[in-house]
């Protein structure tokens, strides 16, 4: 446990403008000192100096809640300072009295982590991994915006006058977008028709701009992944978007200490659900990184459709009594192992 590895543990509850921390003695779990500092570069330096003054001897670890969010700045500063940083996901139990404050949250994070054996390492916040994350996140937002704009345009097409609707009937979505983008204003037309044409032109041009933005992110991701993980994109069924999610979740060598840990992170490790005479049951794991789980699922679906070995595996598992859905979950568990090995031992 962490209590056996360090002499002091520093619990941190970060906020937008402040970081609240508590220094605890690892043996007694007692609070040695607590304070809060601005969430700025100077504030991070003051926090490190404050902890130095209250933990002069032995090893120490920092436990940060939300190391990829409000705690990102402090996490980067600590890593550059050579400190041991542990990511705190969420408390496993709630307090009975319901008391809550930033200082109490910092103490609870430190005390709970003292008793844990599985310690989460924060993901990398710079380099190629960060570049891939930024492009993938922005691309996903552009895809969501494009989907919304297409749905709005389709809704307008359904409700417009028949004369205008006849111009677009029978066209594919891409052709409808191209046609709407070229609509011109007709001063002699009724006011509602002019407004409809103007709105449809605006939506179509927005979709075209988003298409251009998505293509730019695709090219950037392709260049980054060809450099960082060519062995991953060479795997059958793995595209650049799913490869980006794999790389973002994996982050760097050593973050997931084993393929089982990576499978648990991706929500593909079966959860035991045995009791009494039933000793072979497992429950679907609904935890973990859901973006990683989505990427594993998409690759599994692709391999089910295109890979002869996967088709044969599913047929064999179905013959043994499993459903196709259960067989697909087995494939996702295998893919988690395969992806981890490709990234960890490249």
CSV table of C-alpha atoms in Angstrom, one decimal:
chain,number,residue,atom,x,y,z
A,1,UNK,CA,0.0,0.0,0.0
A,2,UNK,CA,1.0,3.6,-0.4
A,3,UNK,CA,1.3,4.0,3.3
A,4,UNK,CA,4.2,1.5,3.3
A,5,UNK,CA,6.0,3.3,0.5
A,6,UNK,CA,6.1,7.0,1.7
A,7,UNK,CA,6.5,9.0,4.9
A,8,UNK,CA,4.2,11.8,3.9
A,9,UNK,CA,1.3,12.2,1.4
A,10,UNK,CA,0.0,15.5,0.1
A,11,UNK,CA,-3.7,15.6,-0.8
A,12,UNK,CA,-4.7,18.3,-3.3
A,13,UNK,CA,-8.1,19.6,-4.2
A,14,UNK,CA,-7.7,21.9,-7.2
A,15,UNK,CA,-10.1,24.6,-8.4
A,16,UNK,CA,-10.1,27.1,-11.2
A,17,UNK,CA,-8.3,29.8,-9.2
A,18,UNK,CA,-6.9,28.0,-6.1
A,19,UNK,CA,-5.3,24.7,-5.1
A,20,UNK,CA,-6.0,23.5,-1.6
A,21,UNK,CA,-3.6,21.0,-0.1
A,22,UNK,CA,-3.1,19.0,3.1
A,23,UNK,CA,0.1,17.3,4.2
A,24,UNK,CA,-0.5,14.0,6.1
A,25,UNK,CA,1.7,11.7,8.0
A,26,UNK,CA,1.6,8.4,6.2
A,27,UNK,CA,1.8,6.2,9.4
A,28,UNK,CA,-0.9,7.9,11.5
A,29,UNK,CA,-2.9,9.6,8.6
A,30,UNK,CA,-2.9,12.7,10.8
A,31,UNK,CA,-2.9,16.2,9.2
A,32,UNK,CA,0.5,17.9,9.6
A,33,UNK,CA,-0.4,21.1,7.8
A,34,UNK,CA,-2.9,22.5,5.3
A,35,UNK,CA,-3.1,25.6,3.2
A,36,UNK,CA,-4.2,26.9,-0.2
A,37,UNK,CA,-2.4,28.7,-2.9
A,38,UNK,CA,-3.2,30.5,-6.2
A,39,UNK,CA,-3.4,28.3,-9.3
A,40,UNK,CA,-0.6,30.1,-11.0
A,41,UNK,CA,3.1,29.4,-11.7
A,42,UNK,CA,4.1,31.3,-8.6
A,43,UNK,CA,1.4,29.6,-6.5
A,44,UNK,CA,2.7,26.2,-7.6
A,45,UNK,CA,6.2,27.2,-6.4
A,46,UNK,CA,4.9,28.4,-3.1
A,47,UNK,CA,2.9,25.1,-2.6
A,48,UNK,CA,6.1,23.0,-3.2
A,49,UNK,CA,8.1,25.2,-0.8
A,50,UNK,CA,5.3,24.9,1.8
A,51,UNK,CA,5.3,21.1,1.5
A,52,UNK,CA,9.1,21.1,1.7
A,53,UNK,CA,9.0,22.9,5.0
A,54,UNK,CA,6.6,20.3,6.5
A,55,UNK,CA,8.1,17.1,5.1
A,56,UNK,CA,11.8,17.5,5.4
A,57,UNK,CA,12.7,13.8,5.6
A,58,UNK,CA,11.7,10.6,3.8
A,59,UNK,CA,9.6,9.9,0.7
A,60,UNK,CA,6.4,11.7,-0.2
A,61,UNK,CA,3.7,11.5,-2.8
A,62,UNK,CA,1.2,14.0,-4.1
A,63,UNK,CA,-2.4,12.9,-4.6
A,64,UNK,CA,-4.2,15.2,-7.0
A,65,UNK,CA,-7.9,14.9,-7.9
A,66,UNK,CA,-8.5,15.9,-11.5
A,67,UNK,CA,-4.9,15.9,-12.7
A,68,UNK,CA,-6.0,16.3,-16.3
A,69,UNK,CA,-8.4,19.2,-15.4
A,70,UNK,CA,-8.0,21.9,-12.9
A,71,UNK,CA,-5.0,20.1,-11.5
A,72,UNK,CA,-3.1,19.9,-14.8
A,73,UNK,CA,-0.9,23.0,-14.1
A,74,UNK,CA,0.2,21.7,-10.7
A,75,UNK,CA,0.8,18.2,-12.1
A,76,UNK,CA,3.1,19.5,-14.8
A,77,UNK,CA,5.0,21.7,-12.3
A,78,UNK,CA,5.4,18.8,-9.9
A,79,UNK,CA,6.6,16.4,-12.6
A,80,UNK,CA,9.2,18.9,-13.7
A,81,UNK,CA,10.3,19.2,-10.1
A,82,UNK,CA,10.8,15.5,-9.9
A,83,UNK,CA,7.9,14.8,-7.5
A,84,UNK,CA,5.9,11.6,-7.3
A,85,UNK,CA,2.4,12.4,-8.5
A,86,UNK,CA,-0.6,10.0,-8.2
A,87,UNK,CA,-4.0,10.6,-9.9
A,88,UNK,CA,-7.0,10.4,-7.6
A,89,UNK,CA,-10.1,9.4,-9.6
A,90,UNK,CA,-13.0,9.6,-7.1
A,91,UNK,CA,-13.8,8.5,-3.5
A,92,UNK,CA,-15.0,5.0,-3.1
A,93,UNK,CA,-17.3,5.9,-0.2
A,94,UNK,CA,-19.3,8.9,0.9
A,95,UNK,CA,-19.0,10.6,4.2
A,96,UNK,CA,-21.8,9.9,6.7
A,97,UNK,CA,-22.2,13.5,7.9
A,98,UNK,CA,-22.2,15.1,4.4
A,99,UNK,CA,-19.6,17.6,5.4
A,100,UNK,CA,-17.7,19.1,2.5
A,101,UNK,CA,-15.0,21.7,1.8
A,102,UNK,CA,-11.9,22.0,-0.3
A,103,UNK,CA,-9.7,21.3,2.7
A,104,UNK,CA,-11.8,18.2,3.7
A,105,UNK,CA,-11.7,16.9,0.2
A,106,UNK,CA,-7.9,17.2,0.1
A,107,UNK,CA,-7.6,15.3,3.4
A,108,UNK,CA,-10.0,12.6,2.2
A,109,UNK,CA,-8.2,12.1,-1.0
A,110,UNK,CA,-4.9,11.6,0.8
A,111,UNK,CA,-6.3,9.3,3.4
A,112,UNK,CA,-8.2,7.1,0.9
A,113,UNK,CA,-5.1,6.8,-1.3
A,114,UNK,CA,-3.0,5.7,1.6
A,115,UNK,CA,-4.9,2.4,1.8
A,116,UNK,CA,-4.9,1.7,-1.9
A,117,UNK,CA,-2.6,-0.8,-3.7
A,118,UNK,CA,-3.5,0.3,-7.2
A,119,UNK,CA,-2.0,3.7,-7.9
A,120,UNK,CA,-2.9,5.6,-11.0
A,121,UNK,CA,-0.2,7.5,-12.9
A,122,UNK,CA,-1.3,10.7,-14.5
A,123,UNK,CA,-1.2,10.8,-18.3
A,124,UNK,CA,1.5,12.7,-20.2
A,125,UNK,CA,0.7,16.4,-20.7
A,126,UNK,CA,3.2,17.3,-23.4
A,127,UNK,CA,4.9,16.0,-26.5
A,128,UNK,CA,3.2,13.9,-29.2
A,129,UNK,CA,0.6,12.5,-26.9
A,130,UNK,CA,-0.7,16.0,-26.0
A,131,UNK,CA,-0.7,17.0,-29.7
A,132,UNK,CA,-2.7,13.9,-30.6
A,133,UNK,CA,-5.2,14.6,-27.8
A,134,UNK,CA,-5.8,18.2,-28.8
A,135,UNK,CA,-6.4,17.3,-32.5
A,136,UNK,CA,-8.6,14.3,-31.5
A,137,UNK,CA,-10.7,16.4,-29.0
A,138,UNK,CA,-11.1,19.3,-31.5
A,139,UNK,CA,-12.0,16.9,-34.3
A,140,UNK,CA,-14.6,15.2,-32.2
A,141,UNK,CA,-16.2,18.6,-31.4
A,142,UNK,CA,-16.2,19.5,-35.1
A,143,UNK,CA,-17.9,16.1,-36.0
A,144,UNK,CA,-20.6,16.7,-33.4
A,145,UNK,CA,-21.2,20.2,-34.7
A,146,UNK,CA,-21.4,18.9,-38.3
A,147,UNK,CA,-23.9,16.2,-37.3
A,148,UNK,CA,-26.0,18.8,-35.6
A,149,UNK,CA,-25.9,21.1,-38.7
A,150,UNK,CA,-26.8,18.2,-41.1
A,151,UNK,CA,-29.7,17.3,-38.9
A,152,UNK,CA,-31.0,20.9,-38.9
A,153,UNK,CA,-30.6,21.1,-42.6
A,154,UNK,CA,-32.5,17.9,-43.1
A,155,UNK,CA,-35.3,19.2,-40.8
A,156,UNK,CA,-35.6,22.3,-42.9
A,157,UNK,CA,-35.7,20.4,-46.1
A,158,UNK,CA,-38.7,18.3,-44.8
A,159,UNK,CA,-40.7,21.4,-43.8
A,160,UNK,CA,-40.0,23.8,-46.8
A,161,UNK,CA,-42.5,24.6,-49.6
A,162,UNK,CA,-42.9,21.8,-52.2
A,163,UNK,CA,-41.4,23.9,-54.9
A,164,UNK,CA,-38.1,24.2,-53.0
A,165,UNK,CA,-38.2,20.7,-51.7
A,166,UNK,CA,-38.6,19.4,-55.3
A,167,UNK,CA,-35.2,20.9,-56.1
A,168,UNK,CA,-33.5,18.7,-53.4
A,169,UNK,CA,-35.6,15.5,-53.7
A,170,UNK,CA,-33.7,12.4,-54.7
A,171,UNK,CA,-30.2,14.0,-54.0
A,172,UNK,CA,-27.7,12.4,-51.7
A,173,UNK,CA,-26.8,14.3,-48.5
A,174,UNK,CA,-23.5,15.6,-50.0
A,175,UNK,CA,-25.3,16.9,-53.1
A,176,UNK,CA,-28.0,18.5,-51.0
A,177,UNK,CA,-25.4,20.4,-49.1
A,178,UNK,CA,-23.6,21.5,-52.3
A,179,UNK,CA,-26.9,22.6,-53.8
A,180,UNK,CA,-28.0,24.5,-50.7
A,181,UNK,CA,-24.6,26.3,-50.4
A,182,UNK,CA,-25.3,27.9,-53.8
A,183,UNK,CA,-28.7,29.3,-53.1
A,184,UNK,CA,-29.1,32.9,-54.0
A,185,UNK,CA,-31.4,35.5,-52.6
A,186,UNK,CA,-34.6,36.2,-54.6
A,187,UNK,CA,-35.9,39.7,-53.8
A,188,UNK,CA,-39.2,38.9,-55.6
A,189,UNK,CA,-39.9,35.8,-53.5
A,190,UNK,CA,-42.1,35.7,-50.4
A,191,UNK,CA,-40.4,36.7,-47.1
A,192,UNK,CA,-40.6,33.3,-45.6
A,193,UNK,CA,-39.0,31.7,-48.7
A,194,UNK,CA,-36.1,34.2,-48.6
A,195,UNK,CA,-35.5,33.5,-45.0
A,196,UNK,CA,-35.6,29.7,-45.6
A,197,UNK,CA,-33.2,29.9,-48.5
A,198,UNK,CA,-30.8,32.1,-46.4
A,199,UNK,CA,-30.9,29.7,-43.4
A,200,UNK,CA,-30.3,26.7,-45.6
A,201,UNK,CA,-27.4,28.4,-47.4
A,202,UNK,CA,-25.9,29.3,-44.0
A,203,UNK,CA,-26.2,25.7,-42.7
A,204,UNK,CA,-24.7,24.2,-45.8
A,205,UNK,CA,-21.7,26.5,-45.8
A,206,UNK,CA,-21.2,25.8,-42.1
A,207,UNK,CA,-21.1,22.1,-42.9
A,208,UNK,CA,-18.6,22.7,-45.7
A,209,UNK,CA,-16.4,24.7,-43.3
A,210,UNK,CA,-16.6,21.9,-40.7
A,211,UNK,CA,-15.7,19.3,-43.4
A,212,UNK,CA,-12.6,21.3,-44.2
A,213,UNK,CA,-11.7,21.5,-40.5
A,214,UNK,CA,-12.2,17.8,-40.0
A,215,UNK,CA,-10.0,17.0,-42.9
A,216,UNK,CA,-7.2,19.2,-41.5
A,217,UNK,CA,-7.4,17.4,-38.2
A,218,UNK,CA,-7.3,14.0,-40.0
A,219,UNK,CA,-4.1,15.0,-41.8
A,220,UNK,CA,-2.5,16.2,-38.6
A,221,UNK,CA,-3.4,13.0,-36.8
A,222,UNK,CA,-2.2,10.8,-39.6
A,223,UNK,CA,1.2,12.6,-39.6
A,224,UNK,CA,1.5,12.3,-35.8
A,225,UNK,CA,0.5,8.6,-35.6
A,226,UNK,CA,2.7,7.6,-38.5
A,227,UNK,CA,5.6,9.1,-36.4
A,228,UNK,CA,4.5,7.9,-32.9
A,229,UNK,CA,2.9,4.5,-33.5
A,230,UNK,CA,3.2,3.2,-37.1
A,231,UNK,CA,2.9,-0.4,-35.7
A,232,UNK,CA,-0.5,0.4,-34.4
A,233,UNK,CA,-2.0,1.9,-37.6
A,234,UNK,CA,-0.6,-1.1,-39.5
A,235,UNK,CA,-2.8,-3.4,-37.5
A,236,UNK,CA,-5.7,-4.7,-39.5
A,237,UNK,CA,-9.0,-3.0,-38.5
A,238,UNK,CA,-7.3,-0.1,-36.7
A,239,UNK,CA,-7.8,3.4,-38.3
A,240,UNK,CA,-6.2,6.7,-37.4
A,241,UNK,CA,-9.1,7.8,-35.2
A,242,UNK,CA,-9.2,4.6,-33.1
A,243,UNK,CA,-5.4,4.6,-33.0
A,244,UNK,CA,-5.5,8.1,-31.6
A,245,UNK,CA,-7.8,7.0,-28.8
A,246,UNK,CA,-5.6,4.0,-28.0
A,247,UNK,CA,-2.5,6.3,-27.9
A,248,UNK,CA,-4.2,8.9,-25.7
A,249,UNK,CA,-5.4,6.3,-23.2
A,250,UNK,CA,-2.0,4.5,-23.1
A,251,UNK,CA,-0.1,7.8,-22.8
A,252,UNK,CA,3.4,6.6,-22.2
A,253,UNK,CA,5.4,3.4,-21.3
A,254,UNK,CA,4.7,2.3,-17.7
A,255,UNK,CA,1.4,4.1,-17.1
A,256,UNK,CA,-0.5,0.8,-17.4
A,257,UNK,CA,1.8,-1.8,-15.7
A,258,UNK,CA,0.2,-4.7,-17.5
A,259,UNK,CA,-2.2,-5.6,-20.3
A,260,UNK,CA,-4.8,-6.5,-17.6
A,261,UNK,CA,-4.5,-3.0,-16.3
A,262,UNK,CA,-5.0,-1.6,-19.8
A,263,UNK,CA,-8.1,-3.8,-20.3
A,264,UNK,CA,-9.5,-2.6,-17.0
A,265,UNK,CA,-8.9,1.0,-18.1
A,266,UNK,CA,-10.8,0.3,-21.2
A,267,UNK,CA,-13.7,-1.4,-19.4
A,268,UNK,CA,-13.1,-4.7,-21.2
A,269,UNK,CA,-12.1,-6.7,-18.1
A,270,UNK,CA,-15.0,-8.9,-16.9
A,271,UNK,CA,-16.3,-8.2,-13.4
A,272,UNK,CA,-16.8,-11.4,-11.3
A,273,UNK,CA,-20.4,-11.9,-10.2
A,274,UNK,CA,-20.3,-15.2,-8.4
A,275,UNK,CA,-22.2,-16.4,-5.4
A,276,UNK,CA,-23.1,-19.7,-3.8
A,277,UNK,CA,-23.3,-22.4,-6.4
A,278,UNK,CA,-22.7,-20.1,-9.3
A,279,UNK,CA,-19.0,-19.6,-9.6
A,280,UNK,CA,-18.5,-18.9,-13.2
A,281,UNK,CA,-20.6,-15.7,-13.8
A,282,UNK,CA,-19.2,-12.3,-14.8
A,283,UNK,CA,-20.8,-9.0,-15.1
A,284,UNK,CA,-20.2,-6.4,-17.9
A,285,UNK,CA,-17.7,-3.8,-16.9
A,286,UNK,CA,-19.3,-0.4,-17.4
A,287,UNK,CA,-16.4,1.6,-15.9
A,288,UNK,CA,-13.1,2.8,-17.3
A,289,UNK,CA,-12.3,5.1,-20.1
A,290,UNK,CA,-15.4,5.0,-22.3
A,291,UNK,CA,-13.6,6.6,-25.3
A,292,UNK,CA,-11.1,3.8,-25.2
A,293,UNK,CA,-13.9,1.3,-24.9
A,294,UNK,CA,-15.6,2.8,-27.9
A,295,UNK,CA,-12.4,2.5,-29.9
A,296,UNK,CA,-12.0,-1.1,-29.0
A,297,UNK,CA,-15.6,-1.8,-29.9
A,298,UNK,CA,-15.2,-0.1,-33.3
A,299,UNK,CA,-12.1,-2.2,-34.1
A,300,UNK,CA,-13.9,-5.4,-33.0
A,301,UNK,CA,-16.9,-4.6,-35.2
A,302,UNK,CA,-14.6,-4.0,-38.2
A,303,UNK,CA,-12.7,-7.3,-37.6
A,304,UNK,CA,-16.0,-9.2,-37.3
A,305,UNK,CA,-16.8,-7.9,-40.8
A,306,UNK,CA,-13.5,-8.2,-42.6
A,307,UNK,CA,-11.1,-10.6,-40.7
A,308,UNK,CA,-11.6,-14.3,-41.5
A,309,UNK,CA,-9.8,-15.3,-38.3
A,310,UNK,CA,-12.2,-13.2,-36.2
A,311,UNK,CA,-15.2,-14.7,-38.0
A,312,UNK,CA,-13.9,-18.2,-37.3
A,313,UNK,CA,-13.3,-17.3,-33.6
A,314,UNK,CA,-16.9,-16.0,-33.2
A,315,UNK,CA,-18.3,-19.1,-34.9
A,316,UNK,CA,-16.3,-21.3,-32.5
A,317,UNK,CA,-17.4,-19.3,-29.4
A,318,UNK,CA,-21.1,-19.4,-30.5
A,319,UNK,CA,-20.8,-23.2,-31.0
A,320,UNK,CA,-19.5,-23.4,-27.4
A,321,UNK,CA,-22.7,-21.7,-26.1
A,322,UNK,CA,-21.9,-18.0,-26.0
A,323,UNK,CA,-23.9,-15.4,-27.8
A,324,UNK,CA,-22.4,-13.2,-30.5
A,325,UNK,CA,-22.5,-10.3,-28.2
A,326,UNK,CA,-20.5,-12.2,-25.6
A,327,UNK,CA,-18.0,-13.3,-28.3
A,328,UNK,CA,-17.5,-9.7,-29.3
A,329,UNK,CA,-16.7,-8.8,-25.7
A,330,UNK,CA,-14.0,-11.5,-25.7
A,331,UNK,CA,-12.6,-10.0,-28.9
A,332,UNK,CA,-12.5,-6.6,-27.2
A,333,UNK,CA,-10.5,-8.1,-24.3
A,334,UNK,CA,-8.1,-9.7,-26.8
A,335,UNK,CA,-7.7,-6.4,-28.6
A,336,UNK,CA,-6.9,-4.6,-25.4
A,337,UNK,CA,-4.0,-7.1,-24.8
A,338,UNK,CA,-2.9,-6.7,-28.4
A,339,UNK,CA,-2.9,-2.9,-28.4
A,340,UNK,CA,-1.1,-2.7,-25.1
A,341,UNK,CA,1.7,-4.9,-26.3
A,342,UNK,CA,2.0,-3.0,-29.6
A,343,UNK,CA,2.4,0.3,-27.7
A,344,UNK,CA,4.4,-0.9,-24.7
A,345,UNK,CA,6.9,-3.0,-26.5
A,346,UNK,CA,7.3,-1.1,-29.8
